[in-house]
CSV table of C-alpha atoms in Angstrom, one decimal:
chain,number,residue,atom,x,y,z
W,432,MET,CA,-68.6,-140.8,-112.1
W,433,THR,CA,-67.9,-137.3,-112.0
W,434,VAL,CA,-64.3,-136.5,-112.5
W,435,SER,CA,-64.8,-132.7,-111.9
W,436,GLN,CA,-67.2,-129.9,-112.4
W,437,THR,CA,-65.9,-125.8,-112.2
W,438,ALA,CA,-67.2,-122.4,-112.4
W,439,PRO,CA,-65.2,-120.5,-114.8
W,440,ALA,CA,-65.9,-116.9,-115.0
W,441,GLY,CA,-67.3,-118.3,-118.5
W,442,PRO,CA,-69.7,-121.3,-118.9
W,443,VAL,CA,-69.6,-123.2,-116.9
W,444,ALA,CA,-68.4,-127.2,-117.9
W,445,SER,CA,-68.8,-130.0,-116.8
W,446,HIS,CA,-66.6,-133.4,-117.1
W,447,ASP,CA,-67.6,-136.7,-116.7
W,448,ARG,CA,-67.0,-140.5,-117.5
W,449,LEU,CA,-69.2,-142.7,-118.7
W,450,ALA,CA,-68.1,-146.4,-117.7
W,451,ASN,CA,-66.6,-148.2,-120.9
W,452,GLY,CA,-64.3,-144.7,-120.3
W,453,LEU,CA,-65.6,-142.3,-122.9
W,454,GLU,CA,-64.9,-138.4,-121.7
W,455,VAL,CA,-68.2,-136.5,-121.8
W,456,VAL,CA,-67.7,-132.7,-121.4
W,457,VAL,CA,-70.7,-130.3,-121.4
W,458,ILE,CA,-71.0,-126.9,-121.7
W,459,PRO,CA,-74.3,-125.5,-121.0
W,460,ASP,CA,-75.7,-122.7,-123.5
W,461,HIS,CA,-79.4,-121.6,-123.3
W,462,ARG,CA,-79.3,-118.2,-125.9
W,463,THR,CA,-80.4,-120.7,-128.5
W,464,PRO,CA,-81.7,-124.2,-129.1
W,465,VAL,CA,-78.7,-125.5,-130.5
W,466,VAL,CA,-76.2,-128.4,-130.6
W,467,THR,CA,-72.7,-128.9,-131.2
W,468,HIS,CA,-72.2,-132.0,-131.6
W,469,MET,CA,-68.4,-133.3,-131.2
W,470,VAL,CA,-66.4,-136.4,-130.7
W,471,TRP,CA,-62.4,-136.4,-130.5
W,472,TYR,CA,-60.5,-139.1,-130.7
W,473,ARG,CA,-56.7,-138.7,-129.2
W,474,ASN,CA,-54.6,-139.5,-132.2
W,475,GLY,CA,-53.6,-137.4,-135.3
W,476,SER,CA,-50.7,-137.4,-138.1
W,477,ALA,CA,-47.6,-138.1,-135.4
W,478,ASP,CA,-49.5,-140.9,-134.6
W,479,ASP,CA,-49.2,-142.7,-138.2
W,480,PRO,CA,-47.3,-145.7,-138.5
W,481,ALA,CA,-43.8,-145.7,-140.3
W,482,GLY,CA,-44.2,-145.8,-143.8
W,483,LYS,CA,-47.9,-144.9,-143.7
W,484,SER,CA,-48.3,-141.0,-143.5
W,485,GLY,CA,-51.7,-140.0,-144.0
W,486,ILE,CA,-53.4,-142.9,-142.6
W,487,ALA,CA,-55.2,-140.5,-140.0
W,488,HIS,CA,-56.0,-138.3,-142.4
W,489,PHE,CA,-58.0,-140.9,-145.0
W,490,LEU,CA,-59.2,-142.8,-142.0
W,491,GLU,CA,-61.5,-139.0,-140.9
W,492,HIS,CA,-62.5,-139.2,-144.8
W,493,LEU,CA,-63.5,-143.6,-145.0
W,494,MET,CA,-65.7,-142.3,-141.9
W,495,PHE,CA,-68.5,-140.9,-143.9
W,496,LYS,CA,-67.8,-144.3,-145.8
W,497,GLY,CA,-71.6,-146.1,-144.1
W,498,THR,CA,-71.5,-148.6,-141.0
W,499,HIS,CA,-72.7,-152.3,-140.8
W,500,LYS,CA,-75.9,-150.4,-139.9
W,501,HIS,CA,-76.1,-147.1,-142.4
W,502,PRO,CA,-75.1,-146.6,-146.1
W,503,ALA,CA,-72.7,-144.4,-147.4
W,504,GLY,CA,-74.7,-140.8,-147.2
W,505,GLU,CA,-76.9,-141.4,-144.6
W,506,PHE,CA,-75.8,-139.9,-141.7
W,507,SER,CA,-75.0,-137.0,-143.8
W,508,ALA,CA,-77.7,-137.1,-145.3
W,509,VAL,CA,-80.0,-136.7,-141.7
W,510,VAL,CA,-77.5,-134.1,-140.8
W,511,SER,CA,-78.6,-131.9,-143.9
W,512,ASP,CA,-82.2,-133.4,-144.5
W,513,LEU,CA,-82.3,-131.6,-140.5
W,514,GLY,CA,-80.8,-128.5,-141.2
W,515,GLY,CA,-78.1,-129.0,-139.3
W,516,GLN,CA,-74.2,-128.5,-140.5
W,517,GLU,CA,-71.6,-131.1,-140.5
W,518,ASN,CA,-67.5,-131.8,-140.4
W,519,ALA,CA,-64.3,-133.4,-139.2
W,520,PHE,CA,-60.7,-133.0,-139.0
W,521,THR,CA,-57.2,-134.2,-138.4
W,522,SER,CA,-54.2,-132.4,-136.9
W,523,MET,CA,-51.0,-133.7,-135.9
W,524,ASP,CA,-52.8,-134.7,-132.7
W,525,TYR,CA,-56.3,-135.5,-133.1
W,526,THR,CA,-59.1,-136.3,-135.0
W,527,ALA,CA,-62.4,-134.8,-134.5
W,528,TYR,CA,-66.1,-135.4,-135.8
W,529,PHE,CA,-68.9,-132.4,-135.7
W,530,GLN,CA,-72.2,-131.5,-136.0
W,531,ARG,CA,-74.4,-128.9,-135.3
W,532,VAL,CA,-78.3,-129.4,-135.2
W,533,ALA,CA,-81.6,-127.8,-133.6
W,534,LYS,CA,-81.6,-129.5,-130.0
W,535,GLU,CA,-83.9,-131.6,-130.8
W,536,HIS,CA,-82.3,-133.7,-132.6
W,537,LEU,CA,-79.3,-134.5,-130.1
W,538,ALA,CA,-80.1,-138.0,-129.6
W,539,THR,CA,-80.2,-138.6,-133.3
W,540,MET,CA,-76.3,-137.1,-133.8
W,541,MET,CA,-75.3,-139.1,-130.5
W,542,ALA,CA,-76.8,-142.4,-132.2
W,543,PHE,CA,-74.7,-142.2,-135.6
W,544,GLU,CA,-71.7,-141.0,-134.3
W,545,ALA,CA,-71.7,-144.1,-131.2
W,546,ASP,CA,-72.6,-146.6,-134.5
W,547,ARG,CA,-69.5,-145.1,-136.5
W,548,MET,CA,-67.1,-145.3,-133.3
W,549,ALA,CA,-67.9,-149.2,-132.9
W,550,ASN,CA,-69.9,-150.6,-136.7
W,551,LEU,CA,-67.4,-149.0,-139.4
W,552,ALA,CA,-68.0,-151.2,-142.4
W,553,LEU,CA,-65.1,-150.3,-144.9
W,554,ALA,CA,-66.1,-152.3,-148.1
W,555,GLU,CA,-62.3,-152.4,-151.0
W,556,ASP,CA,-64.9,-151.1,-153.7
W,557,VAL,CA,-64.4,-147.9,-151.9
W,558,VAL,CA,-61.1,-148.0,-150.0
W,559,GLY,CA,-59.9,-147.2,-153.9
W,560,PRO,CA,-62.0,-143.8,-154.9
W,561,GLU,CA,-61.5,-142.4,-151.7
W,562,ARG,CA,-57.6,-143.0,-151.5
W,563,ASP,CA,-57.8,-141.0,-155.1
W,564,VAL,CA,-59.4,-138.6,-153.7
W,565,VAL,CA,-57.0,-137.6,-150.6
W,566,ILE,CA,-54.0,-137.7,-153.7
W,567,GLU,CA,-56.4,-135.2,-155.3
W,568,GLU,CA,-56.5,-132.9,-152.4
W,569,ARG,CA,-52.9,-133.1,-151.7
W,570,ARG,CA,-52.3,-132.4,-155.4
W,571,MET,CA,-54.0,-129.4,-154.9
W,572,ARG,CA,-53.4,-128.2,-151.8
W,573,THR,CA,-50.0,-128.8,-151.7
W,574,ASP,CA,-48.4,-129.8,-154.8
W,575,ASN,CA,-49.9,-127.2,-157.0
W,576,ARG,CA,-49.2,-124.6,-154.4
W,577,PRO,CA,-46.1,-122.8,-153.6
W,578,ASP,CA,-46.2,-121.7,-150.4
W,579,ALA,CA,-48.2,-124.6,-149.2
W,580,GLN,CA,-44.5,-127.0,-150.7
W,581,LEU,CA,-42.4,-123.8,-148.8
W,582,GLY,CA,-44.3,-124.7,-145.6
W,583,GLU,CA,-43.6,-128.5,-145.9
W,584,ALA,CA,-40.5,-128.1,-146.7
W,585,LEU,CA,-39.6,-125.7,-144.0
W,586,THR,CA,-41.6,-127.9,-141.0
W,587,SER,CA,-39.9,-131.0,-142.0
W,588,SER,CA,-36.4,-129.2,-141.4
W,589,LEU,CA,-37.9,-128.5,-138.1
W,590,PHE,CA,-38.7,-131.6,-137.3
W,591,THR,CA,-35.8,-133.8,-138.1
W,592,HIS,CA,-37.0,-136.8,-136.1
W,593,HIS,CA,-40.5,-136.4,-134.5
W,594,PRO,CA,-43.7,-137.3,-136.7
W,595,TYR,CA,-44.8,-133.0,-136.2
W,596,GLY,CA,-42.2,-133.9,-139.6
W,597,VAL,CA,-44.5,-135.1,-141.2
W,598,PRO,CA,-47.7,-133.5,-143.6
W,599,ILE,CA,-51.0,-134.7,-141.9
W,600,ILE,CA,-51.9,-135.3,-145.9
W,601,GLY,CA,-49.6,-138.0,-145.8
W,602,TRP,CA,-46.2,-138.1,-148.3
W,603,MET,CA,-47.7,-138.8,-151.8
W,604,HIS,CA,-45.7,-141.9,-152.5
W,605,GLU,CA,-47.1,-143.5,-149.1
W,606,ILE,CA,-50.3,-141.8,-149.9
W,607,GLU,CA,-51.0,-144.4,-152.7
W,608,GLY,CA,-49.4,-147.3,-151.1
W,609,LEU,CA,-52.4,-147.3,-148.1
W,610,GLY,CA,-54.9,-149.7,-148.4
W,611,ARG,CA,-58.3,-151.1,-146.3
W,612,GLU,CA,-56.2,-153.0,-144.0
W,613,ASP,CA,-54.2,-150.6,-143.2
W,614,ALA,CA,-57.3,-148.4,-142.4
W,615,LEU,CA,-59.1,-150.5,-140.0
W,616,ALA,CA,-56.2,-151.6,-138.0
W,617,TYR,CA,-55.5,-148.6,-137.3
W,618,TYR,CA,-59.2,-147.9,-136.8
W,619,ASN,CA,-59.0,-150.4,-134.1
W,620,ARG,CA,-56.0,-149.4,-132.5
W,621,PHE,CA,-57.6,-145.7,-131.7
W,622,TYR,CA,-61.6,-145.4,-132.6
W,623,THR,CA,-62.5,-147.0,-128.8
W,624,PRO,CA,-64.3,-145.4,-125.5
W,625,GLU,CA,-61.4,-145.2,-124.0
W,626,ASN,CA,-59.8,-143.0,-126.3
W,627,ALA,CA,-62.8,-140.5,-127.2
W,628,ILE,CA,-63.8,-137.4,-126.1
W,629,LEU,CA,-67.7,-136.2,-126.2
W,630,VAL,CA,-68.1,-132.8,-126.4
W,631,VAL,CA,-71.7,-131.3,-126.5
W,632,ALA,CA,-71.9,-127.4,-126.4
W,633,GLY,CA,-75.1,-125.4,-126.4
W,634,ASP,CA,-79.5,-126.2,-124.9
W,635,VAL,CA,-78.9,-129.3,-122.9
W,636,THR,CA,-78.1,-129.5,-119.2
W,637,ARG,CA,-75.5,-131.9,-118.4
W,638,GLU,CA,-77.9,-134.3,-117.0
W,639,GLU,CA,-79.4,-134.5,-120.1
W,640,ALA,CA,-76.7,-134.8,-122.3
W,641,LEU,CA,-75.6,-137.8,-119.7
W,642,ARG,CA,-78.8,-139.1,-120.3
W,643,LEU,CA,-78.2,-139.5,-123.8
W,644,ALA,CA,-74.5,-140.3,-124.2
W,645,ASN,CA,-75.3,-143.4,-121.9
W,646,ASP,CA,-78.0,-144.6,-124.1
W,647,THR,CA,-75.8,-144.5,-127.5
W,648,TYR,CA,-72.4,-144.4,-126.6
W,649,GLY,CA,-72.4,-145.8,-123.5
W,650,ARG,CA,-73.6,-149.6,-124.7
W,651,ILE,CA,-70.0,-149.3,-126.7
W,652,PRO,CA,-67.9,-152.8,-124.6
W,653,ALA,CA,-64.7,-150.9,-123.4
W,654,ARG,CA,-61.4,-151.9,-124.8
W,655,GLY,CA,-59.8,-152.0,-122.1
W,656,ALA,CA,-56.2,-149.2,-122.1
W,657,GLN,CA,-56.0,-145.5,-123.9
W,658,PRO,CA,-53.9,-146.5,-126.7
W,659,VAL,CA,-50.3,-145.6,-126.1
W,660,ARG,CA,-48.9,-143.4,-128.3
W,661,HIS,CA,-45.3,-143.6,-129.4
W,662,ARG,CA,-43.0,-141.1,-130.8
W,663,PRO,CA,-39.6,-140.2,-131.0
W,664,GLN,CA,-39.1,-136.9,-129.6
W,665,GLU,CA,-37.1,-134.0,-131.3
W,666,PRO,CA,-33.3,-133.5,-130.0
W,667,GLU,CA,-32.3,-130.4,-129.5
W,668,PRO,CA,-30.9,-128.0,-132.1
W,669,ARG,CA,-27.7,-127.4,-132.8
W,670,ALA,CA,-27.8,-125.2,-136.2
W,671,ARG,CA,-29.7,-122.7,-137.6
W,672,ARG,CA,-31.2,-124.2,-141.2
W,673,LEU,CA,-32.3,-122.2,-144.3
W,674,VAL,CA,-34.9,-123.9,-146.8
W,675,ARG,CA,-35.4,-121.6,-150.0
W,676,LEU,CA,-37.6,-122.2,-152.8
W,677,ALA,CA,-38.4,-120.5,-156.0
W,678,ASP,CA,-41.3,-121.0,-158.4
W,679,GLU,CA,-42.8,-118.8,-161.6
W,680,LYS,CA,-46.0,-119.4,-159.8
W,681,VAL,CA,-44.4,-116.2,-157.6
W,682,GLU,CA,-46.1,-113.4,-157.0
W,683,GLN,CA,-45.0,-112.2,-153.7
W,684,PRO,CA,-41.9,-113.2,-152.0
W,685,TYR,CA,-42.1,-113.7,-148.2
W,686,LEU,CA,-40.1,-114.6,-145.2
W,687,GLN,CA,-41.1,-117.1,-142.6
W,688,ARG,CA,-39.4,-118.8,-139.3
W,689,ILE,CA,-40.6,-120.8,-137.1
W,690,TYR,CA,-38.4,-121.8,-133.7
W,691,LEU,CA,-38.8,-125.3,-131.0
W,692,ALA,CA,-41.1,-124.4,-129.4
W,693,PRO,CA,-42.5,-125.7,-126.0
W,694,SER,CA,-46.4,-126.7,-125.6
W,695,LEU,CA,-48.5,-126.1,-122.5
W,696,LEU,CA,-48.3,-129.6,-121.5
W,697,GLU,CA,-44.3,-129.1,-121.2
W,698,ASP,CA,-44.2,-125.5,-119.5
W,699,ARG,CA,-47.2,-123.4,-119.1
W,700,ALA,CA,-45.3,-120.2,-118.0
W,701,ALA,CA,-43.6,-120.4,-121.2
W,702,SER,CA,-46.5,-121.3,-123.2
W,703,ASP,CA,-48.2,-118.3,-121.9
W,704,ALA,CA,-46.3,-116.0,-122.1
W,705,LEU,CA,-45.3,-116.7,-125.4
W,706,ASP,CA,-49.0,-116.3,-126.1
W,707,VAL,CA,-48.6,-113.1,-124.9
W,708,ALA,CA,-45.5,-112.8,-127.0
W,709,ALA,CA,-46.9,-114.0,-130.8
W,710,GLN,CA,-49.7,-110.2,-129.5
W,711,LEU,CA,-47.1,-108.3,-129.1
W,712,LEU,CA,-44.6,-109.4,-131.7
W,713,GLY,CA,-47.1,-109.8,-135.1
W,714,ALA,CA,-50.3,-108.0,-134.0
W,715,PRO,CA,-51.1,-106.3,-137.6
W,716,GLN,CA,-50.7,-102.9,-138.1
W,717,THR,CA,-49.8,-102.2,-134.1
W,718,GLY,CA,-46.6,-104.9,-133.6
W,719,TYR,CA,-43.6,-105.0,-132.6
W,720,LEU,CA,-42.8,-106.8,-135.7
W,721,TYR,CA,-44.3,-104.9,-138.0
W,722,ARG,CA,-43.7,-101.1,-136.5
W,723,ARG,CA,-40.1,-102.3,-137.2
W,724,LEU,CA,-39.6,-103.3,-140.5
W,725,ALA,CA,-41.8,-101.4,-141.6
W,726,ARG,CA,-43.0,-98.6,-140.3
W,727,ASP,CA,-39.8,-98.0,-139.1
W,728,ARG,CA,-37.2,-99.3,-141.5
W,729,GLY,CA,-39.5,-99.8,-144.6
W,730,LEU,CA,-38.7,-103.2,-145.5
W,731,ALA,CA,-41.9,-104.7,-145.2
W,732,VAL,CA,-45.1,-104.8,-146.6
W,733,ALA,CA,-46.9,-107.4,-143.7
W,734,SER,CA,-45.4,-109.4,-140.5
W,735,GLY,CA,-46.6,-111.2,-137.8
W,736,ALA,CA,-46.1,-114.1,-135.4
W,737,TRP,CA,-48.1,-117.2,-133.7
W,738,TYR,CA,-47.5,-119.6,-131.6
W,739,MET,CA,-49.2,-123.4,-131.4
W,740,GLY,CA,-49.4,-124.1,-127.5
W,741,THR,CA,-52.3,-126.7,-127.7
W,742,ALA,CA,-49.9,-130.0,-128.6
W,743,VAL,CA,-48.9,-133.0,-127.2
W,744,ASP,CA,-45.1,-132.6,-128.2
W,745,ARG,CA,-42.9,-129.8,-128.1
W,746,THR,CA,-44.4,-127.7,-131.4
W,747,GLN,CA,-44.0,-123.9,-133.2
W,748,PHE,CA,-43.8,-120.6,-132.9
W,749,GLY,CA,-43.4,-118.6,-136.0
W,750,VAL,CA,-43.0,-115.2,-137.5
W,751,TYR,CA,-43.4,-113.5,-140.9
W,752,ALA,CA,-42.6,-110.8,-143.0
W,753,VAL,CA,-43.2,-109.9,-146.9
W,754,PRO,CA,-40.5,-107.8,-147.9
W,755,THR,CA,-41.0,-104.7,-149.7
W,756,GLU,CA,-40.5,-104.4,-154.0
W,757,SER,CA,-36.5,-103.2,-153.5
W,758,THR,CA,-35.7,-105.5,-150.5
W,759,ASP,CA,-34.6,-109.3,-151.0
W,760,LEU,CA,-35.6,-111.8,-148.3
W,761,ALA,CA,-31.6,-112.0,-146.9
W,762,ALA,CA,-31.5,-108.0,-146.1
W,763,LEU,CA,-35.4,-108.2,-144.4
W,764,GLU,CA,-33.9,-111.7,-142.1
W,765,ARG,CA,-31.0,-109.8,-141.1
W,766,ALA,CA,-33.5,-106.8,-139.8
W,767,LEU,CA,-35.8,-109.4,-138.6
W,768,ASP,CA,-32.7,-111.1,-136.7
W,769,GLU,CA,-31.5,-107.6,-135.2
W,770,THR,CA,-35.3,-106.7,-134.6
W,771,LEU,CA,-36.5,-110.1,-132.5
W,772,ALA,CA,-32.5,-109.0,-130.4
W,773,GLU,CA,-33.7,-106.2,-129.9
W,774,PHE,CA,-36.9,-106.9,-128.3
W,775,THR,CA,-36.1,-110.1,-126.3
W,776,ALA,CA,-33.2,-107.3,-125.0
W,777,ASN,CA,-34.9,-104.6,-123.9
W,778,GLY,CA,-38.7,-106.1,-123.5
W,779,PRO,CA,-42.3,-104.2,-124.1
W,780,THR,CA,-43.4,-101.7,-121.5
W,781,GLU,CA,-45.9,-101.8,-119.3
W,782,ALA,CA,-48.4,-100.2,-121.7
W,783,GLU,CA,-47.2,-102.4,-124.2
W,784,LEU,CA,-47.7,-105.5,-122.4
W,785,ALA,CA,-51.2,-104.4,-121.0
W,786,ARG,CA,-52.1,-103.8,-124.7
W,787,ALA,CA,-51.3,-106.9,-125.6
W,788,LYS,CA,-53.1,-108.2,-122.8
W,789,THR,CA,-55.7,-106.8,-123.1
W,790,ARG,CA,-56.4,-107.7,-126.8
W,791,LEU,CA,-56.0,-111.1,-126.4
W,792,ILE,CA,-58.3,-111.7,-123.7
W,793,ALA,CA,-60.7,-109.3,-125.4
W,794,ASP,CA,-60.4,-111.8,-129.0
W,795,HIS,CA,-60.8,-114.8,-126.5
W,796,LEU,CA,-63.6,-113.5,-124.7
W,797,TYR,CA,-65.0,-112.9,-128.3
W,798,SER,CA,-65.0,-116.3,-129.1
W,799,GLN,CA,-67.0,-117.8,-126.0
W,800,ASP,CA,-70.2,-116.0,-128.0
W,801,SER,CA,-69.2,-119.2,-130.3
W,802,GLN,CA,-70.6,-123.0,-128.9
W,803,ALA,CA,-68.4,-124.4,-131.6
W,804,ASN,CA,-65.7,-122.6,-130.3
W,805,LEU,CA,-66.0,-123.4,-127.1
W,806,ALA,CA,-66.8,-127.2,-127.8
W,807,ARG,CA,-63.1,-126.6,-129.8
W,808,ALA,CA,-61.4,-125.4,-127.0
W,809,TYR,CA,-62.3,-127.8,-124.5
W,810,GLY,CA,-62.3,-131.2,-127.1
W,811,ALA,CA,-58.3,-129.8,-127.9
W,812,THR,CA,-57.2,-129.4,-124.9
W,813,LEU,CA,-58.7,-132.1,-123.6
W,814,ALA,CA,-56.7,-134.2,-126.6
W,815,VAL,CA,-53.6,-133.2,-126.1
W,816,GLY,CA,-53.5,-134.0,-122.6
W,817,GLY,CA,-54.2,-130.9,-121.4
W,818,ALA,CA,-57.3,-130.5,-118.4
W,819,ILE,CA,-60.5,-128.4,-118.5
W,820,ALA,CA,-58.7,-126.1,-115.6
W,821,ASP,CA,-56.2,-125.2,-118.6
W,822,VAL,CA,-59.3,-124.2,-120.6
W,823,GLN,CA,-60.7,-122.1,-117.9
W,824,ASP,CA,-57.7,-121.0,-116.3
W,825,TRP,CA,-56.2,-119.4,-119.4
W,826,GLN,CA,-57.3,-116.0,-118.5
W,827,ALA,CA,-56.4,-115.4,-115.4
W,828,ARG,CA,-52.9,-117.0,-116.3
W,829,ILE,CA,-52.7,-114.4,-119.1
W,830,GLU,CA,-53.2,-111.2,-116.7
W,831,ALA,CA,-50.3,-112.7,-114.6
W,832,VAL,CA,-47.7,-112.5,-117.3
W,833,THR,CA,-44.8,-109.8,-117.0
W,834,ALA,CA,-43.1,-108.2,-119.2
W,835,ASP,CA,-40.1,-110.4,-117.3
W,836,ASP,CA,-41.8,-113.3,-118.3
W,837,VAL,CA,-41.8,-112.5,-121.5
W,838,ARG,CA,-38.5,-111.8,-122.1
W,839,ALA,CA,-37.1,-114.9,-120.6
W,840,ALA,CA,-39.3,-117.2,-122.7
W,841,LEU,CA,-37.7,-115.2,-125.5
W,842,ALA,CA,-34.4,-115.5,-125.2
W,843,ARG,CA,-35.1,-119.2,-123.7
W,844,TRP,CA,-36.6,-120.8,-126.6
W,845,LEU,CA,-36.1,-117.7,-129.7
W,846,SER,CA,-32.6,-118.2,-130.3
W,847,PRO,CA,-31.4,-119.1,-134.0
W,848,GLN,CA,-30.4,-122.4,-133.2
W,849,ARG,CA,-33.8,-123.5,-132.3
W,850,SER,CA,-35.0,-122.0,-136.1
W,851,ALA,CA,-35.3,-122.9,-139.3
W,852,THR,CA,-36.1,-120.0,-141.9
W,853,GLY,CA,-38.2,-120.6,-145.5
W,854,TYR,CA,-37.7,-117.9,-148.2
W,855,LEU,CA,-40.7,-118.1,-150.9
W,856,GLU,CA,-39.3,-116.8,-153.8
W,857,THR,CA,-39.8,-115.5,-157.1
W,858,ALA,CA,-38.6,-117.5,-160.6
W,859,ALA,CA,-35.9,-114.7,-161.5
W,860,ALA,CA,-34.6,-114.1,-157.9
W,861,ALA,CA,-33.5,-118.4,-157.9
């Protein structure tokens, strides 16, 4: 029954599998009598069927609309009455539901969530109104925000073939066509014990969590094999792309660029080097981009970098810069190209590398003080196909990254033809 049990420097996480295929990760933390209970499903927006964009996110909303045993709102009301917290989220690669409650209520959370995994009841009269809620969410968060519109267009221009180019919430015209049968088909395909990961962090032992999980989730019959994700892959890019969006709502222009980059699963060594590179380039006030673009050349007032390594398929490495009032975006882009070329050629000094790794590891260690962060780290990694060791060995891998590793990763993955650049402009600049 046990898959693995390893002892890292931080909290010890156990990893088991129930007879029906459900994976169970337990992260004991006995500092406070509280538990975080999460269920992760290996499906996200990139698994939406063609023409049904937004169905993963829509189903996340509908999962709160009741089961055959518990009417809509009862689960949430119980969590609230117990003084707990709850939420859910959908990403490109996974969907997760979580509650944070006093430890004596863990069995109650498992019973409700297991019921929701197997017995969702979707009455037609709840589907239409909830679809309207999602439509309004898209209007507010994307259609009325120029920065969100640019981000959506930029991502679509980078991922021309892979479904990562489709927004998580979906395209408006396709959301409008989603219905009950679409949601049920998606639910029946992906919401199975074989496709789920239970993560429990907090004041509980492995033995207690497994007993409760067997008494609740373990009663759900196995469906068979885990669903296979069928995704078209992105071809090797050959041309850099530029997307420009001007709007009268824009008060502060900025430049954003994303590169097609490997995920942790594709290339762990490159992924670790890109983690460090994002810190070297993008650290506030001290990163290479800020030092060169803002401090040395006076062209920017802010800059940054990020990397999204936890993904099933090829993912994004991003940089951004906010120009000074007298700098236009084209000039800022040329300076950005020059700065990235300099850094790729010369790389960090040993002192810069050591500082960046220290900051990165310190942030990681501080985050382990949070049960929710611990649960999310393990859940997200397993949901994209990673292993417990990918979480537990991360610090050692980061410590092993060299300056040559950083230079090699930047040279391989941050070439101009792998990028899409976005300009957010004022209406007057258009």
